[in-house]
């Protein structure tokens, strides 16, 4: 780290610059968002300053590969970056994240995107300082060669690890919000849903030790964080591989004890591992938010089996009913995939049926995307595009209609809002979220950001509420 800072200083002088800047663009899920905060922490410690645009000296894309269009976006953006770089040759371009764990992707970039300076993967983000150092050295050689009027082109630095059992603790972190934070409780995934690439790019499931998690949460609380989101691909299987196994429900109870933390969220819950014990803990808790993201994927038992999800339509319906009975005010959201290989019209109708029966407050709907190396990619009966598109449109409409019917059910009540930011459109309006994740706008000022404020929900306007601070409303 020290050597890195010195080298950066040297380059600043060589380029005649006051500061060297970085910009990180994050694609994909909460895991990547949290990784980016760690990458940011490391770059800040090295002496780089953040810059909001791609005009920076060091541009890093933290990529996602869960669906093919995620990859296509990155290639498109890389083309643009190449043009920037031709204007500013000292610029450095780096790629990391899930897409880089795929060998074919790295080969393609090496061949066709020579503007890239650095590639690393999901398992070695803690090595960022060292990797940037190597790149900067290449730059130094380049600068020297240029001064001596010799041609020299720095090498592309590539360091991608296949998998790791290593968990590196205590990395520096630069949080996006001062008052809320994600906390990784586990990494990787062992579920191998047949359509999903995540287990291949994020490696095997490994849980952090509870004492490390609790230490981090205590530190965050001392730092002013009031809301945390516990992160894992399947939080319900937390702790199974620890030396002293521990359940997710127990971990939640421990986190609940920490003073200063007012709200606890978590993501994602696999239906197959959601225990009654966990439901009871949520029901009893004062801090666990009234929102559960419970990915259904498909409503057809036959398709669920082919997806390797390990639950049936009936089991999902029964689980959703049990959750709603124990926590009636809970908001349930989900993920749905349309057009999985072999999905018939009847299978699709089963999905529509579950959507109608459960009543999700919102749902992410995805068109099935073939991911190389996953079992589903090799399945026969891939569904024609037009059929999938028509099903997707029908599902989206159903999901939106139901969400619209369910929205606004808290209008006329007083609820606690965690104030997140000044509203984009009006400086006198603040925007925050209810425990169930619904958005609320109300008149206030920026001193309220990061605080929990009681708000009277005057009116529902589709997907958000307009409110008033409760004292004023009374
Ligand atoms: N671990 C989480 C989700 C990770 S990926 C879970 O199990 O729910 C987020 C979502 O992307 C998934 O829930 C799924 O709906 C969707 N997804 C994953 N792979 C996909 C693929 N090949 N095609 C379309 N959608 C996919
Ligand atoms: Fe993918 Fe399934 Fe793991 Fe989620 S649980 S990350 S969908 S393999
Ligand atoms: Fe994408 Fe990787 Fe997350 S593939 S969805 S960023 S785990």
Short mmCIF file of C-alpha atoms and ligand atoms in Angstrom, two decimals:
data_model
loop_
_atom_site.label_atom_id
_atom_site.label_comp_id
_atom_site.label_asym_id
_atom_site.label_seq_id
_atom_site.Cartn_x
_atom_site.Cartn_y
_atom_site.Cartn_z
CA UNK A 1 0.00 0.00 0.00
CA UNK A 2 2.83 2.38 0.95
CA UNK A 3 4.70 1.63 -2.29
CA UNK A 4 1.50 2.17 -4.22
CA UNK A 5 1.02 5.63 -2.72
CA UNK A 6 4.59 6.59 -3.63
CA UNK A 7 4.21 5.40 -7.18
CA UNK A 8 0.93 7.26 -7.56
CA UNK A 9 2.64 10.45 -6.33
CA UNK A 10 5.39 9.93 -8.87
CA UNK A 11 2.89 9.54 -11.70
CA UNK A 12 0.93 12.61 -10.56
CA UNK A 13 4.11 14.62 -11.02
CA UNK A 14 4.87 12.99 -14.38
CA UNK A 15 1.35 13.87 -15.64
CA UNK A 16 1.39 17.31 -13.93
CA UNK A 17 -1.76 16.49 -11.93
CA UNK A 18 -3.04 17.70 -8.54
CA UNK A 19 -5.07 14.56 -7.85
CA UNK A 20 -5.53 11.20 -9.51
CA UNK A 21 -9.16 10.13 -9.74
CA UNK A 22 -11.11 6.89 -10.00
CA UNK A 23 -14.59 5.95 -11.10
CA UNK A 24 -16.32 2.62 -10.38
CA UNK A 25 -19.38 1.51 -12.33
CA UNK A 26 -21.23 -1.34 -10.65
CA UNK A 27 -23.44 -3.79 -12.52
CA UNK A 28 -25.52 -6.60 -10.98
CA UNK A 29 -26.63 -7.37 -7.47
CA UNK A 30 -26.07 -6.30 -3.84
CA UNK A 31 -22.98 -8.52 -3.67
CA UNK A 32 -21.31 -6.48 -6.36
CA UNK A 33 -22.48 -3.23 -4.76
CA UNK A 34 -20.83 -4.25 -1.50
CA UNK A 35 -17.65 -5.39 -3.29
CA UNK A 36 -17.49 -1.99 -4.98
CA UNK A 37 -17.57 -0.27 -1.59
CA UNK A 38 -14.55 -2.35 -0.60
CA UNK A 39 -12.76 -1.56 -3.88
CA UNK A 40 -13.49 2.12 -3.29
CA UNK A 41 -12.07 1.91 0.22
CA UNK A 42 -8.82 0.45 -1.12
CA UNK A 43 -8.49 3.05 -3.90
CA UNK A 44 -9.12 5.92 -1.46
CA UNK A 45 -6.42 4.56 0.84
CA UNK A 46 -4.04 4.46 -2.09
CA UNK A 47 -4.57 8.18 -2.61
CA UNK A 48 -7.07 8.17 -5.48
CA UNK A 49 -10.11 10.45 -5.22
CA UNK A 50 -13.56 9.48 -6.47
CA UNK A 51 -14.91 11.10 -9.60
CA UNK A 52 -18.53 10.77 -10.71
CA UNK A 53 -17.87 10.31 -14.42
CA UNK A 54 -15.78 8.18 -16.72
CA UNK A 55 -13.47 11.16 -17.10
CA UNK A 56 -11.39 9.63 -14.30
CA UNK A 57 -7.77 8.40 -14.46
CA UNK A 58 -8.79 4.92 -13.31
CA UNK A 59 -12.10 3.51 -14.52
CA UNK A 60 -13.24 0.20 -13.07
CA UNK A 61 -16.28 -1.81 -14.19
CA UNK A 62 -17.52 -4.31 -11.62
CA UNK A 63 -19.42 -6.64 -13.92
CA UNK A 64 -22.36 -9.06 -13.71
CA UNK A 65 -23.00 -12.05 -15.93
CA UNK A 66 -26.26 -13.45 -14.58
CA UNK A 67 -28.00 -12.80 -17.92
CA UNK A 68 -26.54 -12.37 -21.39
CA UNK A 69 -27.68 -8.73 -21.74
CA UNK A 70 -25.61 -7.82 -18.67
CA UNK A 71 -22.51 -8.90 -20.66
CA UNK A 72 -23.60 -7.09 -23.82
CA UNK A 73 -23.90 -3.83 -21.90
CA UNK A 74 -20.33 -4.11 -20.69
CA UNK A 75 -18.95 -4.74 -24.19
CA UNK A 76 -20.88 -1.73 -25.47
CA UNK A 77 -19.52 0.52 -22.74
CA UNK A 78 -15.98 -0.77 -23.29
CA UNK A 79 -16.14 0.40 -26.89
CA UNK A 80 -16.96 3.93 -25.70
CA UNK A 81 -14.19 3.83 -23.12
CA UNK A 82 -11.72 2.91 -25.87
CA UNK A 83 -12.60 6.17 -27.64
CA UNK A 84 -12.03 8.18 -24.42
CA UNK A 85 -8.71 6.48 -23.95
CA UNK A 86 -7.50 7.40 -27.41
CA UNK A 87 -7.96 11.04 -26.33
CA UNK A 88 -6.39 10.50 -22.89
CA UNK A 89 -3.82 7.69 -23.20
CA UNK A 90 -2.82 7.89 -19.53
CA UNK A 91 -6.27 6.65 -18.51
CA UNK A 92 -6.39 3.14 -16.97
CA UNK A 93 -9.29 0.75 -17.60
CA UNK A 94 -9.95 -2.18 -15.27
CA UNK A 95 -12.58 -4.93 -15.22
CA UNK A 96 -13.60 -7.15 -12.35
CA UNK A 97 -16.65 -9.02 -11.08
CA UNK A 98 -18.55 -12.11 -12.11
CA UNK A 99 -18.14 -11.78 -15.87
CA UNK A 100 -14.36 -11.99 -15.47
CA UNK A 101 -14.65 -15.44 -13.86
CA UNK A 102 -15.62 -16.78 -17.29
CA UNK A 103 -12.63 -17.90 -19.32
CA UNK A 104 -14.20 -17.11 -22.71
CA UNK A 105 -14.89 -13.54 -21.60
CA UNK A 106 -11.29 -12.95 -20.58
CA UNK A 107 -10.09 -14.44 -23.88
CA UNK A 108 -12.40 -12.18 -25.85
CA UNK A 109 -11.22 -9.09 -24.00
CA UNK A 110 -7.57 -10.00 -24.42
CA UNK A 111 -8.15 -10.37 -28.14
CA UNK A 112 -10.58 -7.60 -29.01
CA UNK A 113 -10.46 -5.00 -26.23
CA UNK A 114 -6.79 -4.12 -25.93
CA UNK A 115 -7.66 -0.81 -24.25
CA UNK A 116 -8.18 -2.74 -21.00
CA UNK A 117 -5.23 -2.53 -18.55
CA UNK A 118 -6.32 -4.80 -15.71
CA UNK A 119 -8.63 -7.80 -15.22
CA UNK A 120 -9.29 -9.51 -11.92
CA UNK A 121 -12.11 -11.67 -10.54
CA UNK A 122 -14.51 -12.02 -7.63
CA UNK A 123 -12.12 -13.96 -5.36
CA UNK A 124 -9.20 -11.53 -5.15
CA UNK A 125 -10.63 -8.04 -4.74
CA UNK A 126 -8.54 -7.71 -1.58
CA UNK A 127 -5.47 -7.73 -3.84
CA UNK A 128 -6.52 -4.57 -5.67
CA UNK A 129 -3.70 -2.37 -4.34
CA UNK A 130 -1.08 -4.86 -5.48
CA UNK A 131 -2.68 -5.24 -8.91
CA UNK A 132 -2.95 -1.49 -9.44
CA UNK A 133 0.68 -1.20 -8.40
CA UNK A 134 1.70 -3.62 -11.16
CA UNK A 135 -0.35 -1.62 -13.67
CA UNK A 136 1.14 1.67 -12.52
CA UNK A 137 4.61 0.20 -12.95
CA UNK A 138 3.73 -0.63 -16.55
CA UNK A 139 2.66 2.99 -16.85
CA UNK A 140 5.93 4.23 -15.43
CA UNK A 141 7.83 2.15 -17.99
CA UNK A 142 5.57 3.57 -20.70
CA UNK A 143 6.16 7.16 -19.54
CA UNK A 144 9.92 6.59 -19.45
CA UNK A 145 9.95 5.05 -22.91
CA UNK A 146 7.92 7.97 -24.22
CA UNK A 147 10.40 10.44 -22.71
CA UNK A 148 13.22 8.57 -24.46
CA UNK A 149 11.08 8.60 -27.63
CA UNK A 150 10.91 4.84 -27.69
CA UNK A 151 7.77 2.85 -28.39
CA UNK A 152 6.54 0.74 -25.45
CA UNK A 153 3.08 -0.53 -24.69
CA UNK A 154 2.29 -1.67 -21.14
CA UNK A 155 0.94 -5.20 -20.67
CA UNK A 156 -2.60 -6.10 -19.74
CA UNK A 157 -2.47 -7.42 -16.16
CA UNK A 158 -4.76 -10.44 -15.69
CA UNK A 159 -5.28 -12.18 -12.35
CA UNK A 160 -8.42 -14.29 -12.00
CA UNK A 161 -8.69 -17.04 -9.38
CA UNK A 162 -10.78 -20.15 -9.95
CA UNK A 163 -12.20 -20.39 -6.45
CA UNK A 164 -11.19 -19.74 -2.89
CA UNK A 165 -12.05 -20.86 0.58
CA UNK A 166 -10.37 -17.74 1.91
CA UNK A 167 -12.37 -14.97 3.58
CA UNK A 168 -10.36 -11.79 4.03
CA UNK A 169 -11.63 -9.69 6.95
CA UNK A 170 -11.21 -6.00 7.78
CA UNK A 171 -10.81 -4.53 4.30
CA UNK A 172 -11.15 -0.75 4.17
CA UNK A 173 -14.65 0.24 2.99
CA UNK A 174 -16.03 3.45 1.56
CA UNK A 175 -19.79 3.36 2.19
CA UNK A 176 -22.21 4.87 -0.31
CA UNK A 177 -24.65 5.93 2.42
CA UNK A 178 -23.50 7.00 5.91
CA UNK A 179 -26.62 5.58 7.59
CA UNK A 180 -27.12 2.20 5.93
CA UNK A 181 -24.85 -0.59 4.88
CA UNK A 182 -24.73 -4.07 3.45
CA UNK A 183 -22.92 -6.73 5.48
CA UNK A 184 -21.77 -9.94 3.81
CA UNK A 185 -22.62 -12.91 5.96
CA UNK A 186 -21.62 -15.52 3.40
CA UNK A 187 -20.07 -15.79 -0.03
CA UNK A 188 -20.72 -18.10 -2.98
CA UNK A 189 -23.56 -20.52 -3.55
CA UNK A 190 -24.00 -24.30 -3.45
CA UNK A 191 -27.49 -24.56 -4.86
CA UNK A 192 -26.73 -24.93 -8.54
CA UNK A 193 -30.15 -23.93 -9.81
CA UNK A 194 -29.88 -25.35 -13.31
CA UNK A 195 -30.19 -21.98 -15.13
CA UNK A 196 -27.82 -20.03 -12.88
CA UNK A 197 -24.18 -19.11 -13.39
CA UNK A 198 -23.61 -17.62 -9.92
CA UNK A 199 -22.15 -20.78 -8.28
CA UNK A 200 -19.57 -20.98 -11.10
CA UNK A 201 -18.45 -17.36 -10.84
CA UNK A 202 -18.77 -16.84 -7.08
CA UNK A 203 -17.52 -20.23 -5.93
CA UNK A 204 -18.66 -22.55 -3.15
CA UNK A 205 -20.73 -21.37 -0.23
CA UNK A 206 -18.71 -20.17 2.76
CA UNK A 207 -20.06 -18.37 5.83
CA UNK A 208 -18.28 -15.70 7.80
CA UNK A 209 -17.82 -16.42 11.49
CA UNK A 210 -20.63 -14.91 13.57
CA UNK A 211 -18.12 -13.02 15.75
CA UNK A 212 -16.67 -11.31 12.67
CA UNK A 213 -20.13 -10.33 11.45
CA UNK A 214 -21.17 -9.01 14.86
CA UNK A 215 -17.90 -7.09 15.19
CA UNK A 216 -18.53 -5.43 11.83
CA UNK A 217 -22.13 -4.58 12.69
CA UNK A 218 -21.08 -3.08 16.05
CA UNK A 219 -18.48 -0.98 14.28
CA UNK A 220 -21.06 0.19 11.74
CA UNK A 221 -23.49 1.09 14.53
CA UNK A 222 -20.76 3.11 16.28
CA UNK A 223 -20.20 4.83 12.97
CA UNK A 224 -23.82 6.00 12.72
CA UNK A 225 -25.33 3.20 10.63
CA UNK A 226 -28.96 2.49 11.60
CA UNK A 227 -29.98 0.03 8.88
CA UNK A 228 -28.07 -3.03 7.76
CA UNK A 229 -28.74 -5.54 5.05
CA UNK A 230 -27.28 -9.00 5.63
CA UNK A 231 -26.12 -10.34 2.29
CA UNK A 232 -25.80 -13.84 0.88
CA UNK A 233 -27.07 -15.75 -2.16
CA UNK A 234 -29.08 -17.90 0.21
CA UNK A 235 -29.00 -16.45 3.72
CA UNK A 236 -31.22 -19.26 4.99
CA UNK A 237 -28.38 -21.73 4.71
CA UNK A 238 -26.02 -19.47 6.69
CA UNK A 239 -23.68 -21.16 9.12
CA UNK A 240 -23.99 -24.77 7.91
CA UNK A 241 -20.29 -25.04 7.06
CA UNK A 242 -18.91 -23.30 10.16
CA UNK A 243 -16.78 -25.25 12.64
CA UNK A 244 -19.52 -24.55 15.17
CA UNK A 245 -22.65 -24.52 12.99
CA UNK A 246 -25.15 -21.75 13.60
CA UNK A 247 -28.52 -20.98 11.99
CA UNK A 248 -29.48 -17.74 10.29
CA UNK A 249 -32.31 -17.31 12.79
CA UNK A 250 -29.80 -17.32 15.70
CA UNK A 251 -27.54 -14.89 13.87
CA UNK A 252 -30.48 -12.51 13.43
CA UNK A 253 -31.25 -12.70 17.13
CA UNK A 254 -27.65 -11.77 17.94
CA UNK A 255 -27.64 -8.86 15.48
CA UNK A 256 -30.91 -7.64 16.98
CA UNK A 257 -29.13 -7.14 20.33
CA UNK A 258 -26.77 -4.53 18.93
CA UNK A 259 -27.65 -1.03 20.12
CA UNK A 260 -27.88 1.62 17.47
CA UNK A 261 -29.04 -0.73 14.72
CA UNK A 262 -32.72 0.04 14.20
CA UNK A 263 -33.51 -1.88 11.04
CA UNK A 264 -32.34 -5.24 9.77
CA UNK A 265 -32.92 -6.44 6.22
CA UNK A 266 -31.57 -9.51 4.46
CA UNK A 267 -31.25 -10.86 0.92
CA UNK A 268 -31.80 -13.46 -0.49
CA UNK A 269 -33.98 -16.12 1.11
CA UNK A 270 -34.26 -19.41 -0.73
CA UNK A 271 -37.74 -20.86 -0.11
CA UNK A 272 -36.39 -24.40 0.35
CA UNK A 273 -34.41 -23.42 3.47
CA UNK A 274 -36.79 -20.96 5.13
CA UNK A 275 -37.51 -22.46 8.55
CA UNK A 276 -40.47 -21.93 10.87
CA UNK A 277 -37.89 -20.89 13.44
CA UNK A 278 -36.86 -18.00 11.17
CA UNK A 279 -40.49 -16.96 10.63
CA UNK A 280 -40.98 -16.89 14.40
CA UNK A 281 -37.84 -14.78 14.87
CA UNK A 282 -39.08 -12.29 12.26
CA UNK A 283 -42.53 -12.17 13.87
CA UNK A 284 -41.06 -11.47 17.34
CA UNK A 285 -38.48 -8.95 16.19
CA UNK A 286 -38.80 -5.19 16.60
CA UNK A 287 -35.98 -4.51 14.15
CA UNK A 288 -36.30 -6.99 11.29
CA UNK A 289 -38.03 -5.19 8.44
CA UNK A 290 -41.45 -6.21 7.22
CA UNK A 291 -40.19 -7.18 3.80
CA UNK A 292 -39.17 -10.58 2.51
CA UNK A 293 -37.75 -11.23 -0.93
CA UNK A 294 -38.68 -14.81 -1.72
CA UNK A 295 -37.74 -15.84 -5.27
CA UNK A 296 -40.33 -18.20 -6.76
CA UNK A 297 -38.76 -18.48 -10.27
CA UNK A 298 -41.62 -20.66 -11.56
CA UNK A 299 -45.01 -21.77 -10.32
CA UNK A 300 -44.88 -25.12 -12.06
CA UNK A 301 -43.68 -28.04 -9.93
CA UNK A 302 -42.36 -29.75 -13.05
CA UNK A 303 -40.29 -26.71 -14.08
CA UNK A 304 -39.14 -26.14 -10.49
CA UNK A 305 -37.79 -29.67 -10.48
CA UNK A 306 -35.92 -29.08 -13.75
CA UNK A 307 -34.61 -25.86 -12.24
CA UNK A 308 -33.30 -27.83 -9.25
CA UNK A 309 -35.14 -25.58 -6.80
CA UNK A 310 -36.22 -28.31 -4.33
CA UNK A 311 -39.75 -27.10 -3.60
CA UNK A 312 -43.14 -27.63 -5.24
CA UNK A 313 -45.85 -25.15 -6.15
CA UNK A 314 -47.89 -26.31 -3.16
CA UNK A 315 -44.97 -26.01 -0.76
CA UNK A 316 -44.33 -22.45 -1.89
CA UNK A 317 -48.00 -21.49 -1.49
CA UNK A 318 -48.10 -23.07 1.94
CA UNK A 319 -44.89 -21.26 2.97
CA UNK A 320 -46.16 -17.88 1.77
CA UNK A 321 -49.41 -18.44 3.68
CA UNK A 322 -47.53 -19.36 6.85
CA UNK A 323 -45.36 -16.24 6.61
CA UNK A 324 -48.40 -14.01 6.10
CA UNK A 325 -50.19 -15.61 9.00
CA UNK A 326 -47.27 -14.99 11.36
CA UNK A 327 -46.44 -11.51 10.04
CA UNK A 328 -49.63 -10.13 8.42
CA UNK A 329 -48.14 -6.72 7.57
CA UNK A 330 -45.22 -8.23 5.64
CA UNK A 331 -44.54 -7.29 2.06
CA UNK A 332 -43.52 -10.22 -0.13
CA UNK A 333 -41.53 -9.71 -3.33
CA UNK A 334 -40.12 -12.24 -5.76
CA UNK A 335 -38.10 -13.11 -8.88
CA UNK A 336 -39.69 -14.92 -11.82
CA UNK A 337 -38.17 -16.51 -14.92
CA UNK A 338 -40.19 -16.93 -18.10
CA UNK A 339 -39.25 -19.32 -20.89
CA UNK A 340 -37.14 -21.89 -19.03
CA UNK A 341 -36.41 -24.79 -21.44
CA UNK A 342 -39.47 -26.99 -21.85
CA UNK A 343 -41.89 -24.51 -20.22
CA UNK A 344 -45.35 -25.23 -21.64
CA UNK A 345 -48.38 -22.95 -21.69
CA UNK A 346 -49.73 -24.97 -18.72
CA UNK A 347 -46.48 -24.47 -16.78
CA UNK A 348 -46.65 -20.76 -17.45
CA UNK A 349 -50.26 -20.65 -16.24
CA UNK A 350 -49.10 -22.26 -12.97
CA UNK A 351 -46.73 -19.33 -12.49
CA UNK A 352 -49.59 -16.88 -13.16
CA UNK A 353 -51.70 -18.82 -10.66
CA UNK A 354 -49.12 -18.54 -7.87
CA UNK A 355 -48.62 -14.85 -8.63
CA UNK A 356 -52.37 -14.29 -8.23
CA UNK A 357 -52.69 -16.45 -5.12
CA UNK A 358 -49.73 -15.04 -3.19
CA UNK A 359 -50.06 -11.36 -4.06
CA UNK A 360 -46.49 -10.08 -4.39
CA UNK A 361 -45.95 -6.38 -3.72
CA UNK A 362 -43.48 -6.39 -6.56
CA UNK A 363 -41.70 -8.93 -8.71
CA UNK A 364 -38.63 -8.90 -10.91
CA UNK A 365 -39.56 -10.70 -14.11
CA UNK A 366 -36.78 -12.10 -16.27
CA UNK A 367 -36.66 -13.73 -19.65
CA UNK A 368 -34.67 -16.95 -19.38
CA UNK A 369 -31.13 -16.39 -20.59
CA UNK A 370 -28.92 -19.27 -21.63
CA UNK A 371 -25.67 -19.29 -19.61
CA UNK A 372 -22.81 -21.37 -20.99
CA UNK A 373 -21.78 -24.17 -18.65
CA UNK A 374 -25.07 -24.41 -16.76
CA UNK A 375 -27.15 -27.62 -17.08
CA UNK A 376 -30.14 -25.74 -18.52
CA UNK A 377 -28.07 -24.45 -21.44
CA UNK A 378 -27.71 -28.05 -22.65
CA UNK A 379 -31.42 -28.86 -22.28
CA UNK A 380 -33.53 -29.52 -25.33
CA UNK A 381 -36.76 -27.63 -25.92
CA UNK A 382 -35.38 -24.12 -25.64
CA UNK A 383 -38.47 -21.94 -26.12
CA UNK A 384 -38.84 -19.75 -29.22
CA UNK A 385 -38.35 -16.06 -28.63
CA UNK A 386 -41.86 -14.95 -29.70
CA UNK A 387 -43.54 -17.40 -27.30
CA UNK A 388 -41.35 -16.22 -24.42
CA UNK A 389 -41.93 -12.56 -25.24
CA UNK A 390 -45.71 -12.97 -25.26
CA UNK A 391 -45.65 -14.86 -21.92
CA UNK A 392 -43.32 -12.26 -20.46
CA UNK A 393 -45.67 -9.43 -21.40
CA UNK A 394 -48.65 -11.23 -19.89
CA UNK A 395 -46.77 -11.97 -16.68
CA UNK A 396 -45.48 -8.41 -16.36
CA UNK A 397 -48.98 -7.03 -16.73
CA UNK A 398 -50.36 -9.43 -14.11
CA UNK A 399 -47.54 -8.62 -11.69
CA UNK A 400 -48.04 -4.88 -12.16
CA UNK A 401 -51.83 -5.05 -11.80
CA UNK A 402 -51.53 -6.98 -8.54
CA UNK A 403 -48.82 -4.66 -7.21
CA UNK A 404 -51.06 -1.68 -8.01
CA UNK A 405 -53.99 -3.27 -6.17
CA UNK A 406 -51.84 -3.96 -3.12
CA UNK A 407 -50.09 -0.60 -3.05
CA UNK A 408 -51.36 2.12 -0.80
CA UNK A 409 -52.76 -0.19 1.86
CA UNK A 410 -50.99 1.78 4.61
CA UNK A 411 -52.48 5.14 3.57
CA UNK A 412 -54.01 6.96 6.54
CA UNK A 413 -51.61 5.44 9.09
CA UNK A 414 -48.54 6.79 10.86
CA UNK A 415 -45.36 4.85 10.06
CA UNK A 416 -41.67 5.15 10.71
CA UNK A 417 -39.66 6.31 7.69
CA UNK A 418 -35.89 6.05 7.34
CA UNK A 419 -35.06 9.27 5.51
CA UNK A 420 -32.64 8.55 2.67
CA UNK A 421 -32.23 11.64 0.53
CA UNK A 422 -33.54 14.94 -0.75
CA UNK A 423 -36.11 14.23 -3.46
CA UNK A 424 -34.64 14.54 -6.95
CA UNK A 425 -37.40 16.86 -8.15
CA UNK A 426 -37.99 19.18 -5.21
CA UNK A 427 -35.48 20.45 -2.66
CA UNK A 428 -38.14 20.71 0.07
CA UNK A 429 -39.29 17.10 -0.26
CA UNK A 430 -37.47 14.25 1.43
CA UNK A 431 -37.54 10.63 0.31
CA UNK A 432 -37.39 7.64 2.58
CA UNK A 433 -38.56 4.08 3.04
CA UNK A 434 -40.98 2.26 5.30
CA UNK A 435 -40.01 -0.95 7.02
CA UNK A 436 -41.81 -2.82 4.20
CA UNK A 437 -39.59 -1.00 1.69
CA UNK A 438 -42.35 1.26 0.25
CA UNK A 439 -41.18 4.73 -0.76
CA UNK A 440 -42.50 7.86 0.95
CA UNK A 441 -42.03 11.52 0.02
CA UNK A 442 -42.75 14.23 2.59
CA UNK A 443 -41.84 17.88 3.23
CA UNK A 444 -38.70 18.15 5.34
CA UNK A 445 -35.07 19.16 5.19
CA UNK A 446 -31.72 17.49 4.68
CA UNK A 447 -30.92 17.43 8.42
CA UNK A 448 -33.36 14.49 8.58
CA UNK A 449 -31.27 12.23 6.34
CA UNK A 450 -30.36 9.00 8.12
CA UNK A 451 -33.00 9.49 10.83
CA UNK A 452 -36.12 7.50 11.56
CA UNK A 453 -39.07 9.86 11.49
CA UNK A 454 -42.75 9.20 12.13
CA UNK A 455 -44.69 10.18 9.05
CA UNK A 456 -48.45 10.30 8.45
CA UNK A 457 -49.11 8.65 5.07
CA UNK A 458 -51.64 11.04 3.60
CA UNK A 459 -52.09 9.69 0.13
CA UNK A 460 -50.97 6.77 -2.00
CA UNK A 461 -49.88 7.60 -5.50
CA UNK A 462 -49.34 4.27 -7.13
CA UNK A 463 -45.92 3.12 -6.08
CA UNK A 464 -45.20 5.72 -3.43
CA UNK A 465 -46.85 7.66 -0.65
CA UNK A 466 -47.06 11.39 -0.01
CA UNK A 467 -46.85 12.09 3.70
CA UNK A 468 -46.46 14.68 6.44
CA UNK A 469 -44.33 14.55 9.57
CA UNK A 470 -46.67 13.02 12.14
CA UNK A 471 -46.48 15.80 14.76
CA UNK A 472 -47.56 18.33 12.12
CA UNK A 473 -50.36 16.09 10.99
CA UNK A 474 -51.86 15.65 14.46
N1 LIG B 1 -29.42 -16.06 -5.05
C1 LIG B 1 -30.55 -15.42 -5.43
C2 LIG B 1 -30.58 -14.74 -6.78
C3 LIG B 1 -29.38 -14.52 -7.59
S1 LIG B 1 -29.59 -14.08 -9.25
C4 LIG B 1 -31.68 -16.39 -5.39
O1 LIG B 1 -31.52 -17.57 -5.35
O2 LIG B 1 -32.79 -15.94 -5.46
C5 LIG B 1 -31.01 -13.04 -9.27
C6 LIG B 1 -32.12 -13.54 -10.11
O3 LIG B 1 -31.73 -13.59 -11.46
C7 LIG B 1 -32.60 -14.93 -9.82
O4 LIG B 1 -33.47 -14.99 -8.75
C8 LIG B 1 -33.26 -15.34 -11.11
O5 LIG B 1 -34.62 -15.00 -11.12
C9 LIG B 1 -32.53 -14.52 -12.14
N2 LIG B 1 -31.70 -15.35 -12.99
C10 LIG B 1 -30.62 -16.08 -12.64
N3 LIG B 1 -30.12 -16.74 -13.70
C11 LIG B 1 -30.92 -16.44 -14.76
C12 LIG B 1 -30.93 -16.81 -16.13
N4 LIG B 1 -30.04 -17.66 -16.63
N5 LIG B 1 -31.89 -16.28 -16.93
C13 LIG B 1 -32.80 -15.44 -16.44
N6 LIG B 1 -32.84 -15.05 -15.16
C14 LIG B 1 -31.91 -15.55 -14.31
FE1 LIG B 2 -28.29 -18.88 -8.45
FE2 LIG B 2 -29.90 -20.57 -7.26
FE3 LIG B 2 -27.62 -19.85 -6.06
FE4 LIG B 2 -29.60 -18.10 -6.31
S1 LIG B 2 -29.67 -20.00 -5.11
S2 LIG B 2 -27.46 -17.75 -6.73
S3 LIG B 2 -30.51 -18.63 -8.27
S4 LIG B 2 -27.81 -21.03 -7.94
FE1 LIG B 3 -24.54 -10.72 -11.21
FE2 LIG B 3 -22.58 -11.78 -9.90
FE3 LIG B 3 -24.58 -10.75 -8.62
S1 LIG B 3 -23.45 -12.57 -11.76
S2 LIG B 3 -26.30 -11.03 -9.98
S3 LIG B 3 -23.20 -9.65 -9.87
S4 LIG B 3 -23.41 -12.51 -8.00
#
